[in-house]
Amino acid sequence: MTDRELFERYHEHVYRFCYYLMQNQADAEDICQEVFVKAILADRSIVRDLKSWILRIASNECNSLLRRRKNGLMKEITDFLLSRPHVGNPVEESFDHREARTELNRLYSKLPDKIRMVVVLRYINELTVPEISSVINIPEGTVKSRLNRGLKLLKNMVVSQVKEMSSNESVF
């Protein structure tokens, strides 16, 4: 099958798939173009089912773009929070610290008990993984997995709050 035949046979399938996942015409067109560039440059001689193969490329490209966007959003939020101007008023600083502490406590309280315990021991009490392991008598691997899960849950909570705040701002 020539490159042109490949494109003509599968471009509608790939475009619809990308459009369905991305919910954006421009993104779907861009990804579709990338998919066919990769497909044309690849060795297709060992491919049995071209449709499945090319849709797999499209799936990977869509997932890659979604992942980059998600990471980009987190970087933007972090940069914004870190670039906030320093407040010179000690009363305002004290209030901001108290407010941040209250918000962190609220987020921590939403974590499952086992995960919250490990996260608090690590980030509030500043214990190392081996110390946490010995304190609550669980393997270090379990401590690490609970820390990882806790950080993911906290990140998801923060992202959902930011989304909620931005949607509330657009209402006003």
Short mmCIF file of N, CA and C in Angstrom, two decimals:
data_model
loop_
_atom_site.label_atom_id
_atom_site.label_comp_id
_atom_site.label_asym_id
_atom_site.label_seq_id
_atom_site.Cartn_x
_atom_site.Cartn_y
_atom_site.Cartn_z
N MET A 1 0.85 -1.17 0.00
CA MET A 1 0.00 0.00 0.00
C MET A 1 0.90 1.24 0.00
N THR A 2 0.60 2.18 -0.87
CA THR A 2 1.40 3.40 -0.95
C THR A 2 1.01 4.34 0.18
N ASP A 3 1.84 5.36 0.37
CA ASP A 3 1.57 6.35 1.41
C ASP A 3 0.24 7.07 1.14
N ARG A 4 0.00 7.40 -0.10
CA ARG A 4 -1.24 8.09 -0.47
C ARG A 4 -2.46 7.22 -0.18
N GLU A 5 -2.37 5.95 -0.54
CA GLU A 5 -3.49 5.02 -0.28
C GLU A 5 -3.73 4.87 1.21
N LEU A 6 -2.65 4.80 1.98
CA LEU A 6 -2.76 4.72 3.43
C LEU A 6 -3.53 5.93 3.96
N PHE A 7 -3.13 7.11 3.53
CA PHE A 7 -3.79 8.34 3.98
C PHE A 7 -5.25 8.36 3.56
N GLU A 8 -5.51 8.07 2.30
CA GLU A 8 -6.88 8.14 1.79
C GLU A 8 -7.80 7.13 2.47
N ARG A 9 -7.26 5.97 2.81
CA ARG A 9 -8.09 4.93 3.41
C ARG A 9 -8.40 5.21 4.89
N TYR A 10 -7.43 5.79 5.62
CA TYR A 10 -7.59 5.87 7.07
C TYR A 10 -7.69 7.27 7.65
N HIS A 11 -7.58 8.31 6.82
CA HIS A 11 -7.57 9.65 7.42
C HIS A 11 -8.88 10.01 8.13
N GLU A 12 -10.00 9.55 7.61
CA GLU A 12 -11.28 9.83 8.27
C GLU A 12 -11.38 9.12 9.62
N HIS A 13 -10.93 7.90 9.68
CA HIS A 13 -10.96 7.14 10.93
C HIS A 13 -10.07 7.81 11.99
N VAL A 14 -8.88 8.18 11.57
CA VAL A 14 -7.94 8.80 12.50
C VAL A 14 -8.46 10.15 12.95
N TYR A 15 -8.97 10.94 12.03
CA TYR A 15 -9.48 12.27 12.40
C TYR A 15 -10.64 12.15 13.39
N ARG A 16 -11.60 11.30 13.09
CA ARG A 16 -12.75 11.14 14.00
C ARG A 16 -12.31 10.68 15.38
N PHE A 17 -11.38 9.74 15.40
CA PHE A 17 -10.86 9.25 16.68
C PHE A 17 -10.21 10.39 17.47
N CYS A 18 -9.36 11.16 16.82
CA CYS A 18 -8.66 12.27 17.48
C CYS A 18 -9.65 13.35 17.92
N TYR A 19 -10.62 13.64 17.08
CA TYR A 19 -11.60 14.66 17.41
C TYR A 19 -12.43 14.23 18.63
N TYR A 20 -12.80 12.97 18.67
CA TYR A 20 -13.57 12.45 19.79
C TYR A 20 -12.79 12.58 21.09
N LEU A 21 -11.50 12.26 21.07
CA LEU A 21 -10.69 12.33 22.28
C LEU A 21 -10.36 13.75 22.68
N MET A 22 -10.03 14.60 21.71
CA MET A 22 -9.54 15.94 22.03
C MET A 22 -10.67 16.97 22.13
N GLN A 23 -11.80 16.70 21.51
CA GLN A 23 -12.94 17.62 21.51
C GLN A 23 -12.57 19.00 20.95
N ASN A 24 -11.65 19.00 19.98
CA ASN A 24 -11.18 20.25 19.40
C ASN A 24 -10.72 19.97 17.98
N GLN A 25 -11.26 20.72 17.02
CA GLN A 25 -10.97 20.46 15.62
C GLN A 25 -9.50 20.71 15.29
N ALA A 26 -8.94 21.81 15.77
CA ALA A 26 -7.55 22.14 15.45
C ALA A 26 -6.59 21.09 16.03
N ASP A 27 -6.85 20.67 17.26
CA ASP A 27 -6.00 19.63 17.86
C ASP A 27 -6.12 18.33 17.08
N ALA A 28 -7.33 17.97 16.71
CA ALA A 28 -7.53 16.73 15.97
C ALA A 28 -6.79 16.77 14.63
N GLU A 29 -6.84 17.91 13.95
CA GLU A 29 -6.14 18.04 12.67
C GLU A 29 -4.62 17.95 12.85
N ASP A 30 -4.10 18.62 13.88
CA ASP A 30 -2.66 18.58 14.14
C ASP A 30 -2.20 17.17 14.47
N ILE A 31 -2.93 16.50 15.33
CA ILE A 31 -2.55 15.14 15.72
C ILE A 31 -2.67 14.20 14.53
N CYS A 32 -3.71 14.37 13.74
CA CYS A 32 -3.91 13.54 12.55
C CYS A 32 -2.70 13.68 11.62
N GLN A 33 -2.24 14.89 11.45
CA GLN A 33 -1.07 15.13 10.61
C GLN A 33 0.17 14.42 11.18
N GLU A 34 0.37 14.53 12.49
CA GLU A 34 1.50 13.87 13.14
C GLU A 34 1.41 12.35 12.99
N VAL A 35 0.21 11.82 13.10
CA VAL A 35 0.02 10.37 12.99
C VAL A 35 0.46 9.90 11.60
N PHE A 36 0.04 10.60 10.58
CA PHE A 36 0.37 10.15 9.23
C PHE A 36 1.85 10.38 8.90
N VAL A 37 2.45 11.40 9.46
CA VAL A 37 3.90 11.57 9.29
C VAL A 37 4.63 10.38 9.89
N LYS A 38 4.25 10.00 11.11
CA LYS A 38 4.88 8.85 11.76
C LYS A 38 4.60 7.56 11.00
N ALA A 39 3.37 7.39 10.53
CA ALA A 39 3.01 6.17 9.81
C ALA A 39 3.76 6.07 8.48
N ILE A 40 3.93 7.17 7.81
CA ILE A 40 4.62 7.16 6.52
C ILE A 40 6.11 6.88 6.72
N LEU A 41 6.69 7.41 7.78
CA LEU A 41 8.11 7.21 8.04
C LEU A 41 8.42 5.82 8.62
N ALA A 42 7.43 5.15 9.16
CA ALA A 42 7.64 3.86 9.81
C ALA A 42 7.72 2.73 8.79
N ASP A 43 8.30 1.62 9.22
CA ASP A 43 8.36 0.42 8.40
C ASP A 43 7.05 -0.35 8.59
N ARG A 44 6.22 -0.37 7.54
CA ARG A 44 4.91 -1.00 7.64
C ARG A 44 4.92 -2.45 7.14
N SER A 45 6.08 -2.95 6.80
CA SER A 45 6.13 -4.29 6.21
C SER A 45 5.75 -5.38 7.21
N ILE A 46 5.96 -5.14 8.50
CA ILE A 46 5.64 -6.17 9.50
C ILE A 46 4.28 -5.97 10.16
N VAL A 47 3.57 -4.91 9.77
CA VAL A 47 2.28 -4.59 10.36
C VAL A 47 1.20 -5.47 9.73
N ARG A 48 0.44 -6.15 10.57
CA ARG A 48 -0.62 -7.03 10.06
C ARG A 48 -1.90 -6.26 9.80
N ASP A 49 -2.35 -5.52 10.81
CA ASP A 49 -3.62 -4.79 10.70
C ASP A 49 -3.32 -3.30 10.72
N LEU A 50 -3.34 -2.68 9.56
CA LEU A 50 -2.96 -1.27 9.45
C LEU A 50 -3.90 -0.35 10.23
N LYS A 51 -5.18 -0.64 10.21
CA LYS A 51 -6.13 0.23 10.90
C LYS A 51 -5.86 0.26 12.41
N SER A 52 -5.69 -0.89 13.02
CA SER A 52 -5.39 -0.94 14.45
C SER A 52 -4.07 -0.25 14.76
N TRP A 53 -3.09 -0.50 13.91
CA TRP A 53 -1.76 0.07 14.10
C TRP A 53 -1.80 1.60 14.03
N ILE A 54 -2.48 2.13 13.05
CA ILE A 54 -2.51 3.59 12.89
C ILE A 54 -3.37 4.25 13.97
N LEU A 55 -4.42 3.57 14.42
CA LEU A 55 -5.22 4.12 15.52
C LEU A 55 -4.45 4.06 16.84
N ARG A 56 -3.55 3.09 16.97
CA ARG A 56 -2.70 3.03 18.16
C ARG A 56 -1.73 4.22 18.18
N ILE A 57 -1.20 4.57 17.02
CA ILE A 57 -0.34 5.75 16.92
C ILE A 57 -1.14 6.99 17.31
N ALA A 58 -2.38 7.08 16.81
CA ALA A 58 -3.24 8.23 17.12
C ALA A 58 -3.53 8.29 18.62
N SER A 59 -3.80 7.15 19.21
CA SER A 59 -4.06 7.10 20.64
C SER A 59 -2.85 7.59 21.43
N ASN A 60 -1.68 7.12 21.07
CA ASN A 60 -0.46 7.56 21.76
C ASN A 60 -0.23 9.06 21.60
N GLU A 61 -0.48 9.59 20.42
CA GLU A 61 -0.29 11.03 20.19
C GLU A 61 -1.30 11.85 21.02
N CYS A 62 -2.54 11.40 21.07
CA CYS A 62 -3.55 12.11 21.87
C CYS A 62 -3.18 12.09 23.35
N ASN A 63 -2.80 10.91 23.84
CA ASN A 63 -2.41 10.79 25.25
C ASN A 63 -1.19 11.65 25.55
N SER A 64 -0.26 11.70 24.65
CA SER A 64 0.93 12.51 24.84
C SER A 64 0.58 14.00 24.95
N LEU A 65 -0.29 14.46 24.07
CA LEU A 65 -0.70 15.87 24.12
C LEU A 65 -1.47 16.18 25.40
N LEU A 66 -2.37 15.30 25.79
CA LEU A 66 -3.13 15.51 27.02
C LEU A 66 -2.22 15.55 28.23
N ARG A 67 -1.23 14.67 28.26
CA ARG A 67 -0.27 14.63 29.37
C ARG A 67 0.57 15.92 29.41
N ARG A 68 1.02 16.38 28.24
CA ARG A 68 1.80 17.63 28.20
C ARG A 68 0.97 18.81 28.69
N ARG A 69 -0.29 18.84 28.30
CA ARG A 69 -1.16 19.94 28.75
C ARG A 69 -1.37 19.91 30.25
N LYS A 70 -1.59 18.73 30.78
CA LYS A 70 -1.81 18.59 32.22
C LYS A 70 -0.57 19.04 32.99
N ASN A 71 0.60 18.59 32.54
CA ASN A 71 1.84 19.00 33.19
C ASN A 71 2.08 20.49 33.03
N GLY A 72 1.72 21.03 31.88
CA GLY A 72 1.87 22.47 31.64
C GLY A 72 1.00 23.28 32.57
N LEU A 73 -0.23 22.83 32.82
CA LEU A 73 -1.12 23.52 33.73
C LEU A 73 -0.54 23.55 35.13
N MET A 74 -0.02 22.41 35.58
CA MET A 74 0.58 22.37 36.92
C MET A 74 1.78 23.29 37.00
N LYS A 75 2.59 23.36 35.96
CA LYS A 75 3.75 24.25 35.95
C LYS A 75 3.31 25.71 36.00
N GLU A 76 2.26 26.04 35.24
CA GLU A 76 1.74 27.41 35.26
C GLU A 76 1.24 27.80 36.65
N ILE A 77 0.53 26.90 37.29
CA ILE A 77 0.00 27.17 38.63
C ILE A 77 1.16 27.37 39.60
N THR A 78 2.14 26.49 39.53
CA THR A 78 3.30 26.58 40.41
C THR A 78 4.06 27.89 40.17
N ASP A 79 4.29 28.22 38.90
CA ASP A 79 5.00 29.47 38.59
C ASP A 79 4.22 30.68 39.10
N PHE A 80 2.91 30.65 38.93
CA PHE A 80 2.10 31.76 39.41
C PHE A 80 2.22 31.91 40.92
N LEU A 81 2.10 30.79 41.63
CA LEU A 81 2.16 30.85 43.08
C LEU A 81 3.54 31.29 43.57
N LEU A 82 4.59 30.86 42.87
CA LEU A 82 5.94 31.24 43.27
C LEU A 82 6.29 32.67 42.87
N SER A 83 5.61 33.20 41.86
CA SER A 83 5.94 34.54 41.39
C SER A 83 5.11 35.64 42.05
N ARG A 84 4.25 35.25 42.96
CA ARG A 84 3.46 36.27 43.65
C ARG A 84 4.40 37.24 44.36
N PRO A 85 4.10 38.52 44.30
CA PRO A 85 4.99 39.49 44.94
C PRO A 85 5.00 39.30 46.45
N HIS A 86 6.15 39.56 47.04
CA HIS A 86 6.31 39.43 48.48
C HIS A 86 5.54 40.54 49.17
N VAL A 87 4.72 40.18 50.12
CA VAL A 87 3.92 41.15 50.86
C VAL A 87 4.79 41.70 51.99
N GLY A 88 4.90 43.01 52.06
CA GLY A 88 5.76 43.63 53.05
C GLY A 88 5.09 43.81 54.40
N ASN A 89 3.81 43.63 54.48
CA ASN A 89 3.08 43.86 55.71
C ASN A 89 3.08 42.58 56.55
N PRO A 90 3.68 42.62 57.76
CA PRO A 90 3.74 41.41 58.59
C PRO A 90 2.37 40.88 58.99
N VAL A 91 1.40 41.76 59.15
CA VAL A 91 0.06 41.30 59.52
C VAL A 91 -0.55 40.50 58.37
N GLU A 92 -0.38 41.00 57.14
CA GLU A 92 -0.89 40.28 55.98
C GLU A 92 -0.16 38.96 55.80
N GLU A 93 1.16 38.95 56.01
CA GLU A 93 1.95 37.72 55.91
C GLU A 93 1.45 36.69 56.92
N SER A 94 1.24 37.12 58.12
CA SER A 94 0.76 36.22 59.17
C SER A 94 -0.60 35.64 58.79
N PHE A 95 -1.47 36.48 58.27
CA PHE A 95 -2.79 36.04 57.85
C PHE A 95 -2.68 35.04 56.71
N ASP A 96 -1.82 35.34 55.70
CA ASP A 96 -1.63 34.43 54.57
C ASP A 96 -1.10 33.07 55.03
N HIS A 97 -0.13 33.08 55.95
CA HIS A 97 0.42 31.82 56.45
C HIS A 97 -0.64 31.02 57.20
N ARG A 98 -1.43 31.71 58.00
CA ARG A 98 -2.47 31.04 58.77
C ARG A 98 -3.52 30.47 57.81
N GLU A 99 -3.87 31.24 56.78
CA GLU A 99 -4.85 30.79 55.80
C GLU A 99 -4.33 29.57 55.02
N ALA A 100 -3.06 29.61 54.63
CA ALA A 100 -2.47 28.48 53.91
C ALA A 100 -2.42 27.24 54.80
N ARG A 101 -2.06 27.43 56.06
CA ARG A 101 -2.01 26.31 57.00
C ARG A 101 -3.40 25.70 57.17
N THR A 102 -4.40 26.54 57.28
CA THR A 102 -5.78 26.07 57.42
C THR A 102 -6.20 25.27 56.19
N GLU A 103 -5.86 25.79 55.01
CA GLU A 103 -6.22 25.10 53.77
C GLU A 103 -5.50 23.75 53.66
N LEU A 104 -4.22 23.71 54.03
CA LEU A 104 -3.48 22.44 54.01
C LEU A 104 -4.10 21.44 54.99
N ASN A 105 -4.44 21.91 56.16
CA ASN A 105 -5.08 21.01 57.14
C ASN A 105 -6.39 20.46 56.60
N ARG A 106 -7.14 21.31 55.91
CA ARG A 106 -8.41 20.87 55.32
C ARG A 106 -8.15 19.81 54.25
N LEU A 107 -7.14 20.02 53.43
CA LEU A 107 -6.81 19.04 52.39
C LEU A 107 -6.32 17.73 53.01
N TYR A 108 -5.45 17.85 54.03
CA TYR A 108 -4.96 16.65 54.71
C TYR A 108 -6.11 15.85 55.30
N SER A 109 -7.09 16.55 55.84
CA SER A 109 -8.20 15.84 56.49
C SER A 109 -9.04 15.04 55.50
N LYS A 110 -8.95 15.37 54.22
CA LYS A 110 -9.70 14.63 53.21
C LYS A 110 -9.00 13.34 52.79
N LEU A 111 -7.73 13.18 53.14
CA LEU A 111 -6.99 11.98 52.77
C LEU A 111 -7.45 10.79 53.62
N PRO A 112 -7.39 9.58 53.06
CA PRO A 112 -7.68 8.38 53.87
C PRO A 112 -6.70 8.30 55.05
N ASP A 113 -7.14 7.73 56.14
CA ASP A 113 -6.37 7.72 57.38
C ASP A 113 -4.95 7.20 57.22
N LYS A 114 -4.79 6.05 56.60
CA LYS A 114 -3.46 5.44 56.46
C LYS A 114 -2.53 6.32 55.64
N ILE A 115 -3.07 6.92 54.60
CA ILE A 115 -2.26 7.80 53.74
C ILE A 115 -1.96 9.10 54.47
N ARG A 116 -2.97 9.66 55.14
CA ARG A 116 -2.77 10.92 55.87
C ARG A 116 -1.67 10.76 56.93
N MET A 117 -1.66 9.65 57.62
CA MET A 117 -0.67 9.43 58.66
C MET A 117 0.75 9.51 58.08
N VAL A 118 0.97 8.83 56.97
CA VAL A 118 2.29 8.81 56.35
C VAL A 118 2.66 10.20 55.82
N VAL A 119 1.73 10.88 55.18
CA VAL A 119 2.00 12.21 54.62
C VAL A 119 2.32 13.21 55.73
N VAL A 120 1.56 13.17 56.80
CA VAL A 120 1.81 14.09 57.92
C VAL A 120 3.16 13.80 58.57
N LEU A 121 3.46 12.53 58.77
CA LEU A 121 4.77 12.19 59.36
C LEU A 121 5.92 12.67 58.47
N ARG A 122 5.75 12.58 57.18
CA ARG A 122 6.83 12.96 56.26
C ARG A 122 6.95 14.48 56.11
N TYR A 123 5.84 15.15 55.86
CA TYR A 123 5.91 16.57 55.49
C TYR A 123 5.64 17.53 56.64
N ILE A 124 4.98 17.11 57.68
CA ILE A 124 4.76 17.97 58.83
C ILE A 124 5.82 17.69 59.89
N ASN A 125 6.01 16.40 60.18
CA ASN A 125 6.98 16.03 61.20
C ASN A 125 8.40 15.83 60.64
N GLU A 126 8.52 15.87 59.32
CA GLU A 126 9.80 15.78 58.61
C GLU A 126 10.60 14.51 58.95
N LEU A 127 9.91 13.38 59.05
CA LEU A 127 10.58 12.10 59.26
C LEU A 127 11.00 11.53 57.91
N THR A 128 12.06 10.73 57.90
CA THR A 128 12.48 10.04 56.69
C THR A 128 11.63 8.80 56.49
N VAL A 129 11.75 8.21 55.31
CA VAL A 129 10.98 7.00 55.02
C VAL A 129 11.32 5.87 56.00
N PRO A 130 12.62 5.60 56.28
CA PRO A 130 12.90 4.54 57.26
C PRO A 130 12.34 4.86 58.65
N GLU A 131 12.37 6.12 59.05
CA GLU A 131 11.82 6.50 60.36
C GLU A 131 10.31 6.27 60.40
N ILE A 132 9.64 6.65 59.33
CA ILE A 132 8.18 6.44 59.27
C ILE A 132 7.88 4.95 59.33
N SER A 133 8.68 4.18 58.61
CA SER A 133 8.50 2.73 58.59
C SER A 133 8.58 2.14 59.99
N SER A 134 9.55 2.61 60.76
CA SER A 134 9.69 2.06 62.10
C SER A 134 8.64 2.61 63.06
N VAL A 135 8.20 3.85 62.85
CA VAL A 135 7.19 4.46 63.73
C VAL A 135 5.86 3.73 63.63
N ILE A 136 5.41 3.46 62.40
CA ILE A 136 4.09 2.84 62.26
C ILE A 136 4.18 1.35 61.90
N ASN A 137 5.40 0.83 61.90
CA ASN A 137 5.63 -0.61 61.77
C ASN A 137 5.07 -1.18 60.46
N ILE A 138 5.46 -0.55 59.34
CA ILE A 138 5.11 -1.07 58.02
C ILE A 138 6.38 -1.04 57.16
N PRO A 139 6.43 -1.82 56.09
CA PRO A 139 7.62 -1.83 55.22
C PRO A 139 7.85 -0.47 54.55
N GLU A 140 9.12 -0.17 54.24
CA GLU A 140 9.46 1.09 53.59
C GLU A 140 8.76 1.24 52.24
N GLY A 141 8.62 0.15 51.52
CA GLY A 141 7.93 0.20 50.23
C GLY A 141 6.49 0.66 50.39
N THR A 142 5.85 0.23 51.45
CA THR A 142 4.47 0.65 51.72
C THR A 142 4.43 2.13 52.06
N VAL A 143 5.42 2.60 52.82
CA VAL A 143 5.50 4.03 53.14
C VAL A 143 5.62 4.83 51.84
N LYS A 144 6.51 4.39 50.97
CA LYS A 144 6.73 5.11 49.71
C LYS A 144 5.47 5.12 48.85
N SER A 145 4.79 3.99 48.77
CA SER A 145 3.59 3.94 47.93
C SER A 145 2.48 4.81 48.52
N ARG A 146 2.37 4.84 49.85
CA ARG A 146 1.35 5.70 50.47
C ARG A 146 1.70 7.17 50.28
N LEU A 147 2.97 7.51 50.38
CA LEU A 147 3.39 8.89 50.12
C LEU A 147 3.05 9.29 48.69
N ASN A 148 3.37 8.41 47.76
CA ASN A 148 3.09 8.68 46.36
C ASN A 148 1.59 8.86 46.14
N ARG A 149 0.81 7.97 46.69
CA ARG A 149 -0.65 8.05 46.54
C ARG A 149 -1.19 9.33 47.19
N GLY A 150 -0.66 9.66 48.36
CA GLY A 150 -1.10 10.87 49.05
C GLY A 150 -0.80 12.13 48.26
N LEU A 151 0.39 12.20 47.68
CA LEU A 151 0.75 13.37 46.88
C LEU A 151 -0.12 13.48 45.64
N LYS A 152 -0.43 12.35 45.02
CA LYS A 152 -1.32 12.36 43.86
C LYS A 152 -2.71 12.84 44.25
N LEU A 153 -3.21 12.36 45.37
CA LEU A 153 -4.54 12.78 45.82
C LEU A 153 -4.56 14.28 46.13
N LEU A 154 -3.52 14.76 46.81
CA LEU A 154 -3.44 16.20 47.13
C LEU A 154 -3.37 17.02 45.85
N LYS A 155 -2.59 16.57 44.89
CA LYS A 155 -2.46 17.28 43.61
C LYS A 155 -3.81 17.34 42.92
N ASN A 156 -4.53 16.23 42.89
CA ASN A 156 -5.85 16.21 42.26
C ASN A 156 -6.82 17.15 42.97
N MET A 157 -6.74 17.22 44.29
CA MET A 157 -7.61 18.12 45.04
C MET A 157 -7.29 19.57 44.69
N VAL A 158 -6.02 19.90 44.61
CA VAL A 158 -5.62 21.27 44.28
C VAL A 158 -6.06 21.63 42.87
N VAL A 159 -5.86 20.72 41.93
CA VAL A 159 -6.27 20.97 40.54
C VAL A 159 -7.77 21.18 40.46
N SER A 160 -8.54 20.35 41.16
CA SER A 160 -10.00 20.52 41.10
C SER A 160 -10.42 21.83 41.75
N GLN A 161 -9.71 22.26 42.81
CA GLN A 161 -10.03 23.55 43.43
C GLN A 161 -9.73 24.69 42.47
N VAL A 162 -8.60 24.61 41.78
CA VAL A 162 -8.23 25.67 40.83
C VAL A 162 -9.26 25.74 39.71
N LYS A 163 -9.67 24.57 39.21
CA LYS A 163 -10.69 24.54 38.16
C LYS A 163 -11.99 25.15 38.67
N GLU A 164 -12.35 24.81 39.90
CA GLU A 164 -13.58 25.32 40.49
C GLU A 164 -13.50 26.84 40.65
N MET A 165 -12.35 27.32 41.11
CA MET A 165 -12.16 28.76 41.29
C MET A 165 -12.23 29.48 39.95
N SER A 166 -11.60 28.90 38.92
CA SER A 166 -11.61 29.58 37.62
C SER A 166 -13.00 29.56 37.00
N SER A 167 -13.77 28.50 37.23
CA SER A 167 -15.13 28.48 36.70
C SER A 167 -16.03 29.45 37.46
N ASN A 168 -15.77 29.63 38.77
CA ASN A 168 -16.55 30.60 39.54
C ASN A 168 -16.23 32.03 39.13
N GLU A 169 -14.97 32.29 38.78
CA GLU A 169 -14.58 33.62 38.35
C GLU A 169 -15.23 33.99 37.03
N SER A 170 -15.40 33.00 36.13
CA SER A 170 -15.99 33.30 34.83
C SER A 170 -17.48 33.62 34.95
N VAL A 171 -18.10 33.19 36.04
CA VAL A 171 -19.52 33.48 36.26
C VAL A 171 -19.70 34.96 36.55
N PHE A 172 -18.76 35.54 37.29
CA PHE A 172 -18.86 36.94 37.67
C PHE A 172 -18.27 37.74 36.59
#
